[in-house]
Amino acid sequence: MPSRSTRPVAPLDDDDYPAYTMGRAAEMLGATPAFLRALGEHRLITPLRSEGGHRRYSRYQLRIAARARELVDQGTPVEAACRIVILEDQLEEAQRMNEELRNQRRTAQQRSTA
Protein backbone atom coordinates (compact mmCIF):
# COMPACT_ATOMS: atom_id res chain seq x y z
CA MET A 1 0.00 0.00 0.00
CA PRO A 2 1.30 3.47 -0.70
CA SER A 3 2.62 5.77 1.96
CA ARG A 4 0.26 8.60 2.89
CA SER A 5 2.82 11.06 4.27
CA THR A 6 3.25 14.27 2.33
CA ARG A 7 5.23 16.38 4.79
CA PRO A 8 8.53 15.72 6.54
CA VAL A 9 8.13 14.80 10.21
CA ALA A 10 10.36 13.44 12.94
CA PRO A 11 10.59 9.63 12.86
CA LEU A 12 8.78 9.28 16.18
CA ASP A 13 5.86 11.33 14.86
CA ASP A 14 5.80 9.69 11.41
CA ASP A 15 3.09 7.04 10.94
CA ASP A 16 5.09 5.67 8.00
CA TYR A 17 8.42 5.30 9.82
CA PRO A 18 9.32 1.56 10.02
CA ALA A 19 9.90 1.44 13.77
CA TYR A 20 8.70 -2.05 14.69
CA THR A 21 10.38 -5.41 14.22
CA MET A 22 8.30 -8.35 13.08
CA GLY A 23 8.32 -9.85 16.56
CA ARG A 24 7.21 -6.61 18.21
CA ALA A 25 4.58 -5.97 15.53
CA ALA A 26 3.16 -9.48 15.93
CA GLU A 27 3.10 -9.05 19.70
CA MET A 28 1.30 -5.72 19.45
CA LEU A 29 -1.33 -7.26 17.15
CA GLY A 30 -1.71 -10.44 19.15
CA ALA A 31 -0.79 -12.31 15.99
CA THR A 32 2.03 -14.49 14.76
CA PRO A 33 4.89 -13.58 12.45
CA ALA A 34 3.31 -16.01 9.96
CA PHE A 35 0.18 -13.82 9.93
CA LEU A 36 2.28 -10.77 9.07
CA ARG A 37 4.10 -12.70 6.36
CA ALA A 38 0.71 -13.76 4.93
CA LEU A 39 -0.39 -10.12 4.77
CA GLY A 40 2.78 -9.40 2.82
CA GLU A 41 2.17 -12.31 0.46
CA HIS A 42 -1.29 -10.94 -0.27
CA ARG A 43 0.23 -7.47 -0.81
CA LEU A 44 -1.70 -5.79 1.96
CA ILE A 45 1.44 -4.44 3.62
CA THR A 46 5.01 -4.40 2.40
CA PRO A 47 7.41 -3.92 5.29
CA LEU A 48 10.67 -2.14 4.75
CA ARG A 49 13.83 -4.08 5.42
CA SER A 50 16.60 -3.17 7.85
CA GLU A 51 20.21 -3.24 6.69
CA GLY A 52 20.34 -6.80 8.01
CA GLY A 53 17.28 -7.77 5.94
CA HIS A 54 14.80 -7.90 8.81
CA ARG A 55 11.22 -6.76 8.26
CA ARG A 56 10.26 -3.43 9.86
CA TYR A 57 6.69 -2.17 10.19
CA SER A 58 5.22 1.30 10.59
CA ARG A 59 2.29 2.37 12.76
CA TYR A 60 0.20 2.84 9.63
CA GLN A 61 0.98 -0.73 8.54
CA LEU A 62 0.09 -2.01 11.99
CA ARG A 63 -3.31 -0.27 11.83
CA ILE A 64 -3.92 -1.91 8.44
CA ALA A 65 -2.80 -5.28 9.82
CA ALA A 66 -5.05 -4.84 12.87
CA ARG A 67 -8.06 -4.29 10.60
CA ALA A 68 -7.18 -7.46 8.67
CA ARG A 69 -6.77 -9.34 11.95
CA GLU A 70 -10.22 -8.15 13.04
CA LEU A 71 -11.76 -9.54 9.84
CA VAL A 72 -9.86 -12.83 10.13
CA ASP A 73 -10.99 -13.18 13.75
CA GLN A 74 -14.57 -12.83 12.47
CA GLY A 75 -14.01 -15.79 10.13
CA THR A 76 -12.94 -14.06 6.92
CA PRO A 77 -10.15 -15.87 5.05
CA VAL A 78 -6.84 -13.97 5.06
CA GLU A 79 -6.87 -13.38 1.30
CA ALA A 80 -10.41 -11.96 1.41
CA ALA A 81 -9.59 -9.85 4.48
CA CYS A 82 -6.63 -8.33 2.65
CA ARG A 83 -8.78 -7.48 -0.36
CA ILE A 84 -11.47 -5.93 1.86
CA VAL A 85 -8.92 -3.75 3.67
CA ILE A 86 -7.37 -2.64 0.37
CA LEU A 87 -10.80 -1.69 -0.97
CA GLU A 88 -11.68 0.16 2.25
CA ASP A 89 -8.42 2.11 2.00
CA GLN A 90 -9.07 2.95 -1.66
CA LEU A 91 -12.59 4.10 -0.84
CA GLU A 92 -11.33 6.32 1.98
CA GLU A 93 -8.75 7.89 -0.34
CA ALA A 94 -11.35 8.47 -3.08
CA GLN A 95 -13.68 10.12 -0.59
CA ARG A 96 -10.85 12.36 0.64
CA MET A 97 -10.03 13.37 -2.93
CA ASN A 98 -13.70 14.09 -3.70
CA GLU A 99 -13.94 16.32 -0.65
CA GLU A 100 -10.82 18.22 -1.75
CA LEU A 101 -12.31 18.73 -5.21
CA ARG A 102 -15.60 19.95 -3.72
CA ASN A 103 -13.68 22.44 -1.57
CA GLN A 104 -11.71 23.65 -4.58
CA ARG A 105 -14.94 24.16 -6.57
CA ARG A 106 -16.53 26.08 -3.69
CA THR A 107 -13.46 28.30 -3.43
CA ALA A 108 -13.45 28.93 -7.19
CA GLN A 109 -17.18 29.76 -7.16
CA GLN A 110 -16.74 32.14 -4.24
CA ARG A 111 -13.92 33.94 -6.08
CA SER A 112 -15.95 34.24 -9.27
CA THR A 113 -18.92 35.76 -7.45
CA ALA A 114 -16.81 38.15 -5.36
XYZ file of N, CA, C and O in Angstrom:
456
model
N 0.840 -1.163 0.000
C 0.000 0.000 0.000
C 0.897 1.241 0.000
O 1.938 1.240 0.617
N 0.469 2.275 -0.632
C 1.296 3.474 -0.700
C 1.377 4.199 0.627
O 0.492 4.099 1.459
N 2.445 4.931 0.786
C 2.621 5.773 1.964
C 1.731 6.998 1.831
O 1.543 7.522 0.746
N 1.167 7.462 2.933
C 0.265 8.596 2.895
C 0.949 9.899 3.257
O 0.378 10.946 3.105
N 2.153 9.846 3.793
C 2.816 11.060 4.272
C 3.156 11.985 3.119
O 3.628 11.552 2.082
N 2.916 13.279 3.340
C 3.249 14.267 2.329
C 4.157 15.350 2.886
O 4.652 16.163 2.142
N 4.383 15.357 4.186
C 5.235 16.381 4.790
C 6.308 15.702 5.636
O 6.081 14.642 6.206
N 7.486 16.316 5.717
C 8.533 15.715 6.538
C 8.202 15.858 8.018
O 7.775 16.918 8.470
N 8.362 14.781 8.767
C 8.131 14.801 10.207
C 9.227 14.002 10.883
O 9.903 13.193 10.259
N 9.379 14.205 12.171
C 10.358 13.444 12.935
C 9.951 11.973 12.935
O 8.759 11.663 12.970
N 10.925 11.052 12.904
C 10.586 9.628 12.856
C 9.597 9.172 13.924
O 8.726 8.361 13.652
N 9.688 9.710 15.131
C 8.779 9.285 16.183
C 7.349 9.767 15.957
O 6.405 9.206 16.498
N 7.186 10.800 15.155
C 5.856 11.333 14.856
C 5.327 10.841 13.512
O 4.192 11.143 13.147
N 6.123 10.109 12.777
C 5.801 9.692 11.413
C 5.102 8.331 11.418
O 5.696 7.324 11.786
N 3.839 8.297 10.998
C 3.086 7.043 10.936
C 3.689 6.049 9.951
O 3.386 4.864 10.009
N 4.507 6.534 9.017
C 5.088 5.667 7.999
C 6.519 5.227 8.319
O 7.122 4.476 7.556
N 7.053 5.675 9.442
C 8.418 5.295 9.819
C 8.425 3.831 10.268
O 7.653 3.429 11.142
N 9.299 3.001 9.692
C 9.322 1.561 10.018
C 10.016 1.289 11.354
O 11.164 0.859 11.414
N 9.307 1.486 12.432
C 9.900 1.438 13.770
C 9.820 0.076 14.448
O 10.529 -0.156 15.418
N 8.970 -0.810 13.956
C 8.699 -2.047 14.693
C 9.227 -3.288 13.985
O 8.982 -3.488 12.802
N 9.910 -4.132 14.747
C 10.378 -5.412 14.215
C 9.181 -6.333 14.029
O 8.098 -6.089 14.569
N 9.381 -7.396 13.295
C 8.296 -8.348 13.078
C 7.802 -8.914 14.409
O 6.593 -8.999 14.632
N 8.715 -9.281 15.277
C 8.316 -9.846 16.562
C 7.493 -8.881 17.382
O 6.464 -9.243 17.959
N 7.932 -7.630 17.442
C 7.208 -6.609 18.215
C 5.859 -6.320 17.569
O 4.846 -6.183 18.259
N 5.838 -6.226 16.237
C 4.582 -5.969 15.529
C 3.587 -7.095 15.780
O 2.419 -6.840 16.078
N 4.041 -8.337 15.696
C 3.163 -9.485 15.932
C 2.636 -9.454 17.367
O 1.442 -9.684 17.611
N 3.499 -9.134 18.297
C 3.103 -9.048 19.704
C 2.039 -7.977 19.904
O 1.039 -8.189 20.594
N 2.242 -6.818 19.313
C 1.296 -5.718 19.452
C -0.076 -6.076 18.875
O -1.101 -5.639 19.387
N -0.083 -6.867 17.802
C -1.326 -7.256 17.149
C -1.977 -8.480 17.786
O -3.120 -8.804 17.473
N -1.213 -9.173 18.627
C -1.711 -10.439 19.154
C -1.774 -11.485 18.065
O -2.676 -12.324 18.034
N -0.832 -11.407 17.148
C -0.795 -12.309 15.993
C 0.560 -13.012 15.954
O 1.400 -12.807 16.831
N 0.752 -13.803 14.939
C 2.027 -14.494 14.760
C 2.814 -13.840 13.628
O 2.225 -13.175 12.762
N 4.124 -14.051 13.603
C 4.892 -13.578 12.453
C 4.370 -14.161 11.131
O 4.380 -13.490 10.106
N 3.863 -15.391 11.181
C 3.312 -16.007 9.962
C 2.121 -15.199 9.435
O 1.938 -15.066 8.221
N 1.313 -14.655 10.344
C 0.182 -13.820 9.929
C 0.689 -12.585 9.189
O 0.176 -12.236 8.123
N 1.716 -11.947 9.734
C 2.282 -10.766 9.074
C 2.888 -11.127 7.717
O 2.740 -10.385 6.755
N 3.554 -12.263 7.641
C 4.102 -12.699 6.355
C 2.968 -12.939 5.341
O 3.087 -12.583 4.170
N 1.848 -13.521 5.815
C 0.706 -13.763 4.930
C 0.144 -12.447 4.390
O -0.207 -12.353 3.210
N 0.088 -11.429 5.224
C -0.390 -10.118 4.768
C 0.538 -9.565 3.683
O 0.075 -8.940 2.725
N 1.828 -9.810 3.838
C 2.783 -9.397 2.818
C 2.613 -10.182 1.531
O 2.679 -9.615 0.432
N 2.376 -11.468 1.653
C 2.174 -12.311 0.464
C 0.943 -11.882 -0.326
O 0.915 -11.973 -1.548
N -0.071 -11.397 0.376
C -1.295 -10.936 -0.275
C -1.230 -9.448 -0.597
O -2.244 -8.847 -0.974
N -0.066 -8.861 -0.435
C 0.230 -7.472 -0.806
C -0.607 -6.431 -0.072
O -0.889 -5.358 -0.594
N -0.992 -6.776 1.152
C -1.697 -5.785 1.962
C -0.703 -4.794 2.542
O -0.928 -3.584 2.505
N 0.384 -5.302 3.093
C 1.442 -4.442 3.623
C 2.774 -4.961 3.112
O 2.967 -6.164 2.949
N 3.665 -4.042 2.835
C 5.014 -4.400 2.399
C 5.987 -3.738 3.364
O 6.238 -2.539 3.279
N 6.492 -4.517 4.313
C 7.407 -3.917 5.288
C 8.725 -3.521 4.630
O 9.138 -4.119 3.643
N 9.321 -2.495 5.187
C 10.668 -2.142 4.746
C 11.626 -3.138 5.375
O 11.269 -3.869 6.300
N 12.831 -3.165 4.877
C 13.832 -4.084 5.419
C 14.966 -3.282 6.054
O 15.390 -2.262 5.530
N 15.444 -3.786 7.188
C 16.600 -3.167 7.846
C 17.843 -3.519 7.038
O 17.784 -4.324 6.098
N 18.964 -2.931 7.389
C 20.215 -3.244 6.691
C 20.534 -4.728 6.772
O 21.132 -5.291 5.870
N 20.112 -5.360 7.849
C 20.338 -6.798 8.011
C 19.286 -7.658 7.328
O 19.334 -8.881 7.410
N 18.308 -7.031 6.667
C 17.283 -7.768 5.939
C 16.045 -8.109 6.742
O 15.167 -8.823 6.269
N 15.958 -7.603 7.969
C 14.804 -7.903 8.813
C 13.629 -6.993 8.465
O 13.810 -5.813 8.172
N 12.429 -7.540 8.535
C 11.217 -6.759 8.256
C 10.993 -5.723 9.357
O 11.140 -6.016 10.525
N 10.581 -4.516 8.938
C 10.264 -3.427 9.859
C 8.922 -2.840 9.445
O 8.678 -2.569 8.280
N 8.059 -2.625 10.434
C 6.693 -2.174 10.186
C 6.450 -0.786 10.779
O 6.981 -0.437 11.822
N 5.597 -0.028 10.113
C 5.219 1.304 10.590
C 3.903 1.224 11.360
O 3.182 0.225 11.303
N 3.571 2.309 12.047
C 2.286 2.369 12.760
C 1.120 2.271 11.790
O 0.116 1.614 12.070
N 1.252 2.916 10.644
C 0.202 2.837 9.627
C 0.002 1.382 9.192
O -1.133 0.894 9.115
N 1.083 0.674 8.934
C 0.976 -0.729 8.537
C 0.356 -1.574 9.648
O -0.418 -2.490 9.364
N 0.674 -1.257 10.884
C 0.092 -2.006 11.995
C -1.417 -1.752 12.107
O -2.177 -2.669 12.433
N -1.861 -0.541 11.823
C -3.307 -0.267 11.832
C -4.006 -1.069 10.730
O -5.081 -1.638 10.943
N -3.368 -1.132 9.563
C -3.918 -1.907 8.445
C -3.959 -3.389 8.825
O -4.961 -4.078 8.603
N -2.872 -3.878 9.412
C -2.798 -5.280 9.823
C -3.835 -5.585 10.906
O -4.441 -6.671 10.907
N -4.057 -4.637 11.810
C -5.046 -4.835 12.870
C -6.445 -4.963 12.277
O -7.253 -5.780 12.747
N -6.745 -4.181 11.263
C -8.056 -4.289 10.602
C -8.199 -5.664 9.949
O -9.250 -6.308 10.052
N -7.150 -6.129 9.284
C -7.178 -7.461 8.666
C -7.365 -8.528 9.741
O -8.144 -9.474 9.566
N -6.659 -8.368 10.849
C -6.773 -9.336 11.948
C -8.205 -9.380 12.467
O -8.756 -10.447 12.759
N -8.834 -8.223 12.584
C -10.219 -8.149 13.037
C -11.130 -8.962 12.107
O -11.988 -9.730 12.565
N -10.949 -8.805 10.802
C -11.765 -9.540 9.837
C -11.495 -11.041 9.905
O -12.433 -11.849 9.856
N -10.219 -11.406 10.038
C -9.860 -12.825 10.131
C -10.455 -13.432 11.397
O -10.984 -14.553 11.377
N -10.411 -12.691 12.490
C -10.988 -13.177 13.747
C -12.493 -13.395 13.630
O -13.068 -14.189 14.369
N -13.128 -12.681 12.691
C -14.573 -12.835 12.466
C -14.873 -13.967 11.486
O -16.026 -14.193 11.130
N -13.818 -14.648 11.008
C -14.009 -15.789 10.131
C -13.722 -15.551 8.668
O -13.908 -16.447 7.839
N -13.273 -14.364 8.313
C -12.944 -14.062 6.923
C -11.593 -14.668 6.582
O -10.641 -14.495 7.344
N -11.463 -15.350 5.452
C -10.149 -15.875 5.049
C -9.146 -14.729 4.871
O -9.519 -13.610 4.502
N -7.881 -15.011 5.117
C -6.841 -13.970 5.059
C -6.844 -13.258 3.712
O -6.787 -12.018 3.659
N -6.899 -14.002 2.628
C -6.867 -13.379 1.300
C -8.037 -12.413 1.109
O -7.861 -11.291 0.620
N -9.235 -12.821 1.524
C -10.410 -11.959 1.412
C -10.287 -10.750 2.331
O -10.640 -9.632 1.954
N -9.776 -10.954 3.535
C -9.585 -9.849 4.476
C -8.645 -8.807 3.888
O -8.904 -7.601 3.995
N -7.583 -9.264 3.262
C -6.630 -8.331 2.650
C -7.306 -7.521 1.554
O -7.124 -6.296 1.469
N -8.095 -8.178 0.733
C -8.782 -7.477 -0.357
C -9.775 -6.457 0.201
O -9.883 -5.336 -0.288
N -10.504 -6.847 1.234
C -11.468 -5.927 1.861
C -10.756 -4.689 2.396
O -11.197 -3.555 2.170
N -9.647 -4.882 3.092
C -8.916 -3.750 3.674
C -8.363 -2.847 2.569
O -8.419 -1.615 2.679
N -7.863 -3.440 1.504
C -7.367 -2.635 0.374
C -8.493 -1.805 -0.214
O -8.338 -0.602 -0.467
N -9.662 -2.419 -0.416
C -10.798 -1.686 -0.967
C -11.279 -0.588 -0.018
O -11.636 0.512 -0.456
N -11.296 -0.869 1.280
C -11.680 0.156 2.255
C -10.720 1.342 2.189
O -11.143 2.505 2.233
N -9.424 1.059 2.073
C -8.420 2.111 2.003
C -8.583 2.931 0.718
O -8.491 4.157 0.744
N -8.855 2.251 -0.396
C -9.065 2.955 -1.660
C -10.311 3.833 -1.597
O -10.306 4.964 -2.094
N -11.363 3.326 -0.976
C -12.589 4.104 -0.837
C -12.341 5.351 0.006
O -12.776 6.459 -0.347
N -11.640 5.183 1.116
C -11.331 6.323 1.979
C -10.527 7.383 1.225
O -10.803 8.580 1.328
N -9.566 6.950 0.435
C -8.752 7.891 -0.343
C -9.599 8.593 -1.399
O -9.475 9.807 -1.595
N -10.482 7.864 -2.075
C -11.346 8.471 -3.085
C -12.284 9.497 -2.444
O -12.507 10.578 -3.005
N -12.811 9.176 -1.279
C -13.685 10.125 -0.587
C -12.921 11.380 -0.176
O -13.449 12.487 -0.275
N -11.684 11.207 0.276
C -10.854 12.356 0.641
C -10.608 13.238 -0.572
O -10.728 14.459 -0.518
N -10.285 12.617 -1.709
C -10.027 13.373 -2.933
C -11.286 14.093 -3.403
O -11.213 15.259 -3.842
N -12.445 13.445 -3.313
C -13.701 14.087 -3.703
C -13.984 15.308 -2.838
O -14.424 16.339 -3.332
N -13.730 15.189 -1.551
C -13.941 16.320 -0.652
C -13.013 17.481 -1.011
O -13.428 18.637 -1.009
N -11.765 17.167 -1.333
C -10.824 18.217 -1.747
C -11.317 18.916 -3.008
O -11.254 20.147 -3.106
N -11.806 18.140 -3.969
C -12.313 18.728 -5.210
C -13.535 19.596 -4.947
O -13.668 20.678 -5.525
N -14.430 19.141 -4.074
C -15.602 19.948 -3.716
C -15.172 21.281 -3.096
O -15.709 22.338 -3.413
N -14.182 21.214 -2.205
C -13.682 22.440 -1.566
C -13.058 23.372 -2.592
O -13.230 24.592 -2.510
N -12.330 22.828 -3.543
C -11.710 23.651 -4.585
C -12.785 24.326 -5.438
O -12.661 25.500 -5.787
N -13.844 23.586 -5.774
C -14.942 24.161 -6.567
C -15.636 25.285 -5.801
O -15.940 26.336 -6.371
N -15.897 25.053 -4.507
C -16.526 26.082 -3.687
C -15.672 27.346 -3.653
O -16.176 28.452 -3.789
N -14.378 27.166 -3.474
C -13.457 28.305 -3.426
C -13.476 29.045 -4.764
O -13.536 30.277 -4.798
N -13.438 28.304 -5.869
C -13.454 28.928 -7.192
C -14.767 29.670 -7.422
O -14.780 30.777 -7.979
N -15.880 29.092 -7.000
C -17.182 29.763 -7.163
C -17.266 31.028 -6.316
O -17.795 32.037 -6.750
N -16.727 30.968 -5.102
C -16.745 32.144 -4.244
C -15.903 33.268 -4.849
O -16.284 34.427 -4.775
N -14.778 32.915 -5.451
C -13.923 33.941 -6.084
C -14.592 34.544 -7.299
O -14.459 35.732 -7.558
N -15.316 33.729 -8.050
C -15.947 34.237 -9.272
C -17.145 35.121 -8.957
O -17.514 35.973 -9.764
N -17.774 34.925 -7.812
C -18.920 35.761 -7.452
C -18.506 36.979 -6.619
O -19.326 37.848 -6.386
N -17.262 37.024 -6.201
C -16.813 38.146 -5.357
C -16.450 39.355 -6.177
O -16.320 39.454 -7.300
